Structures are given as C-alpha cells and as structure tokens.
C-alpha cells in the first residue's frame, strides 16, 4: 500500500487520536508517528511540537522526523504550518501554499550533510508543484481560501519587530512562520516530494497593529478541513 505523511503544528491531534502509535529509530533520535489505514493507502502523522506541544520551533528534531519518513519509504509529505500574514488582503484563516522561502533562521542544523560530505541542494523547486496544485484543486468548493505565496522562516520564539516585517513586505513575501525551515530543505535532500500548507493565525506585527494573542491562539481555524483536504489529495494518488 502507498504511504503518505502529514507533519503538523499544534491542534491537529484530534483527527489522529485513536490511531496506533509506532516508533521509528533514526541516527538522529526516535520518532513517534501515528499510523492510520485508509482504503488504498496508509497515512503517518507527526505532531511537530511533540505530543504535549512542548518542543519550541528551534528545538524540533527536524532531521529525525524527515529520516523516519524516509525509513518508512514515504514519497509524499504535506507539512502544515501556522503563520502570520504580511498582507492585509490575506486574512486570518487563509491557506497559503509555499512556492519559495526566505530563510531567516539562525540556530538550526539545516542539512544532513554537515560533516565532510558536502551537498549543495538546488532549492528552486523545493515545494512540490504537483502537491500544491492538488491541494488547490481539492480545496475548491470548500470554505478554505487557498493561494500560493512566499514563506519567511524566522528563528522565534519571539514574534518579529515592525522593521523586520517591513523588510519582508519589501521583498514581497506573504507569510511568516517559525517551522518550515529546515523541514522543507531536509525533504529536498532526501528527494521526497513536499508541500507546505500554511494557515494564517494572525496578522504580523504592524500589519494591522500589534499581534493579538487571541488571534494567535484562535481555535476557529478550520484544522479539520485542512486535514480532510489533504486526505482528498491522497485519494487522488499523487
Ligand atoms: N510570526 C512568526 N511565526 C508565526 C506567526 C507570526 O506572526 N504567526 C504564527 N506563526
């Protein structure tokens, strides 16, 4: 049976809560994944911040997660990421599929090639256009408002300053998050098709005033619908 994976941030566990947990050991550490069987395929789910949501963006074991997915022989992955919006017309709840990134992280190991085995990854197609297009297609007719855009990844855990946000706007970026780098790059190194599905939880600092913590913690984002749309993509057999 074909296998797929979903890696997600906080608040997506409900869908997977009754599924079996499996443990995969990698040279970077152990990874616990939920395993769910569908008619023709199996989905593996990794909660990026751990079961108790305690792992900060800088401390996520990105390499272990990606390596566990490779060990399971999975060839297609959707990563779901919370982001702030850099544009007034990109409202809270919108979905943005990454087409490119700006890496502003400072403190992460972003490659499997860290010793004497250099690899210069070509990153212009790091986000898989087939997976992006499938998601766009399958979200039509639902209440998800989906577009493509450029993702800035910051180190966090703090939010950005107004001046940082102005810089990202000048570069025509669309959303800012803290978790998509190095995740996307590592799947690139492993040659696994990867798409980043970002959902806007708030406007970034200064776009419409300061960040509202209420917006950021908003549980009204259609997380269930995001998962269901990804499952519809898997049914299309990418
Ligand atoms: N900035 C960075 N990361 C985020 C934000 C933000 O405004 N919202 C959700 N993740």
XYZ file of C-alpha atoms and ligand atoms in Angstrom:
248
model
C 0.000 0.000 0.000
C 1.138 3.509 -0.765
C 2.239 5.566 2.233
C 1.887 9.302 2.867
C 2.826 11.617 5.739
C 1.474 14.721 7.400
C 3.581 16.802 9.788
C 1.599 19.430 11.653
C 1.851 22.046 14.369
C -0.353 22.457 17.379
C -4.030 21.436 17.427
C -4.206 18.747 14.749
C -4.018 15.693 17.014
C -7.761 15.131 17.357
C -8.043 13.580 13.945
C -5.363 11.007 14.795
C -6.013 10.448 18.486
C -7.417 6.926 18.255
C -4.790 5.649 15.825
C -1.908 3.335 16.549
C 1.444 4.851 17.515
C 4.639 3.475 16.069
C 8.234 4.332 16.927
C 10.945 4.648 14.302
C 14.549 4.935 15.391
C 16.962 7.006 13.337
C 20.571 8.057 13.836
C 19.190 11.441 14.990
C 16.781 10.026 17.567
C 13.476 8.184 17.901
C 10.294 9.464 16.284
C 6.750 8.549 17.342
C 4.249 8.585 14.485
C 0.523 7.864 14.347
C -0.434 5.334 11.694
C -3.881 5.315 10.063
C -5.044 2.885 7.402
C -7.368 4.103 4.631
C -8.833 2.061 1.748
C -5.793 2.162 -0.504
C -3.101 3.902 1.495
C -1.592 4.494 4.932
C -1.084 7.949 6.473
C 1.611 8.647 9.051
C 1.240 11.714 11.236
C 3.914 13.547 13.240
C 2.949 16.328 15.676
C 5.925 18.619 15.136
C 5.930 20.066 18.648
C 5.612 16.655 20.330
C 2.608 15.008 21.967
C 2.458 17.589 24.753
C 3.279 20.550 22.459
C 6.398 21.350 24.445
C 9.075 21.458 21.711
C 9.839 25.002 20.537
C 10.462 25.672 16.800
C 14.244 25.862 17.330
C 14.325 22.543 19.188
C 12.268 20.377 16.847
C 14.260 17.349 15.736
C 13.722 18.107 12.034
C 16.318 15.615 10.854
C 14.896 12.706 12.876
C 11.373 13.453 11.587
C 12.476 13.556 7.943
C 14.682 10.488 8.308
C 11.857 8.485 9.961
C 9.631 9.324 7.000
C 12.308 8.191 4.590
C 12.780 4.947 6.542
C 9.056 4.247 6.110
C 9.579 4.651 2.358
C 7.123 7.563 2.128
C 7.422 9.635 -1.045
C 4.856 12.421 -0.466
C 4.544 14.710 2.550
C 2.333 17.641 3.487
C 3.691 19.924 6.228
C 1.075 22.117 7.929
C 2.433 25.332 9.479
C 0.928 28.238 11.446
C 1.897 31.624 10.001
C 1.320 35.338 10.355
C 0.081 37.309 7.345
C 2.192 40.087 5.804
C -0.664 41.339 3.633
C -3.924 42.996 4.628
C -5.811 41.044 1.975
C -4.516 37.709 3.295
C -6.998 37.225 6.120
C -6.866 35.065 9.227
C -7.872 31.525 8.282
C -6.438 31.791 4.738
C -4.302 28.969 3.404
C -1.004 29.704 1.636
C 0.933 27.026 -0.222
C 4.609 27.924 -0.384
C 6.261 28.475 -3.741
C 9.525 29.806 -2.306
C 11.091 30.738 1.039
C 13.272 33.291 2.783
C 15.409 31.640 5.471
C 15.942 33.959 8.450
C 16.683 31.178 10.948
C 19.926 31.431 12.934
C 20.226 28.457 15.132
C 19.291 25.243 13.355
C 21.037 22.358 11.701
C 19.535 22.623 8.241
C 21.187 19.771 6.369
C 22.030 16.075 6.578
C 25.385 16.996 5.028
C 27.213 18.557 7.943
C 30.498 16.657 8.063
C 32.917 16.078 5.237
C 30.227 15.146 2.739
C 29.173 18.441 1.173
C 25.946 18.667 -0.824
C 24.747 21.901 -2.444
C 20.998 21.453 -2.674
C 19.206 23.157 -5.571
C 16.185 24.768 -3.921
C 14.171 26.401 -6.696
C 11.664 23.508 -6.710
C 11.770 22.711 -3.025
C 7.963 22.895 -2.805
C 6.369 20.251 -4.972
C 4.053 21.863 -7.523
C 2.013 18.691 -8.057
C 1.161 18.505 -4.329
C 0.460 22.262 -4.256
C -1.849 22.032 -7.285
C -3.661 19.015 -5.870
C -4.379 20.876 -2.648
C -5.588 23.948 -4.554
C -7.860 21.754 -6.669
C -9.258 19.773 -3.721
C -9.894 22.908 -1.646
C -12.146 24.342 -4.380
C -15.779 24.204 -3.320
C -14.818 24.082 0.390
C -14.739 27.120 2.656
C -10.932 27.212 2.515
C -9.487 30.269 0.797
C -6.273 28.983 -0.777
C -3.471 30.767 -2.662
C 0.262 30.361 -3.249
C 2.944 32.603 -1.761
C 6.383 33.131 -0.286
C 7.121 31.906 3.254
C 9.640 33.619 5.544
C 11.001 31.408 8.308
C 12.239 33.183 11.434
C 14.057 31.663 14.391
C 11.498 32.692 17.024
C 10.188 32.033 19.549
C 9.611 35.792 19.686
C 7.456 37.476 17.075
C 9.048 39.870 14.585
C 9.685 43.595 15.039
C 7.834 46.137 12.874
C 11.035 46.826 10.945
C 11.633 43.134 10.246
C 8.069 42.872 8.962
C 8.586 45.912 6.686
C 11.674 44.233 5.234
C 9.775 41.033 4.441
C 6.971 43.066 2.863
C 9.509 44.912 0.696
C 10.715 41.535 -0.550
C 7.114 40.689 -1.484
C 6.870 37.807 0.959
C 3.387 36.680 2.025
C 3.565 34.848 5.347
C 5.939 34.420 8.293
C 6.310 31.275 10.361
C 8.923 29.559 12.509
C 8.834 25.916 11.461
C 9.137 25.337 7.726
C 12.926 25.633 7.590
C 14.780 23.282 7.667
C 11.852 20.856 7.293
C 11.327 21.558 3.579
C 15.093 21.571 2.873
C 15.648 18.183 4.501
C 12.909 16.586 2.391
C 14.614 18.187 -0.605
C 17.869 16.480 0.345
C 16.036 13.168 0.673
C 14.268 13.673 -2.649
C 10.830 13.313 -1.054
C 8.011 15.415 -2.549
C 6.965 18.040 -0.004
C 4.331 20.764 0.131
C 3.927 23.380 2.864
C 0.312 24.207 3.742
C 0.354 27.350 5.887
C -2.702 28.626 7.702
C -2.852 32.254 8.808
C -3.428 32.618 12.553
C -2.783 36.371 12.822
C -1.630 39.495 11.010
C 2.098 40.075 11.560
C 3.326 42.896 13.795
C 2.352 46.258 12.362
C 0.192 44.967 9.502
C -2.985 45.879 11.415
C -1.459 46.989 14.735
C 0.232 44.649 17.193
C -0.184 40.869 17.191
C -3.252 39.782 19.071
C -2.507 36.771 21.265
C -6.196 35.877 20.976
C -5.862 35.649 17.204
C -2.713 33.573 17.554
C -4.411 31.076 19.872
C -7.567 31.074 17.779
C -9.080 27.612 17.675
C -11.546 28.554 14.931
C -9.060 27.878 12.168
C -10.511 25.058 10.079
C -7.944 22.478 11.070
C -10.281 19.583 10.439
C -10.977 20.832 6.934
C -7.253 21.197 6.210
C -6.684 17.552 7.176
C -9.715 16.385 5.183
C -8.481 18.285 2.122
C -5.053 16.680 2.396
C -6.691 13.242 2.654
C -8.674 14.021 -0.512
C -5.326 14.759 -2.179
C -4.004 11.363 -1.097
C -7.107 9.713 -2.565
C -6.003 11.233 -5.908
C -2.916 9.002 -5.701
C -0.107 11.569 -6.177
N 5.281 35.307 13.093
C 6.023 34.176 13.097
N 5.505 32.969 13.225
C 4.176 32.862 13.332
C 3.344 33.991 13.333
C 3.927 35.288 13.205
O 3.258 36.337 13.193
N 2.073 33.538 13.451
C 2.134 32.182 13.520
N 3.408 31.760 13.449
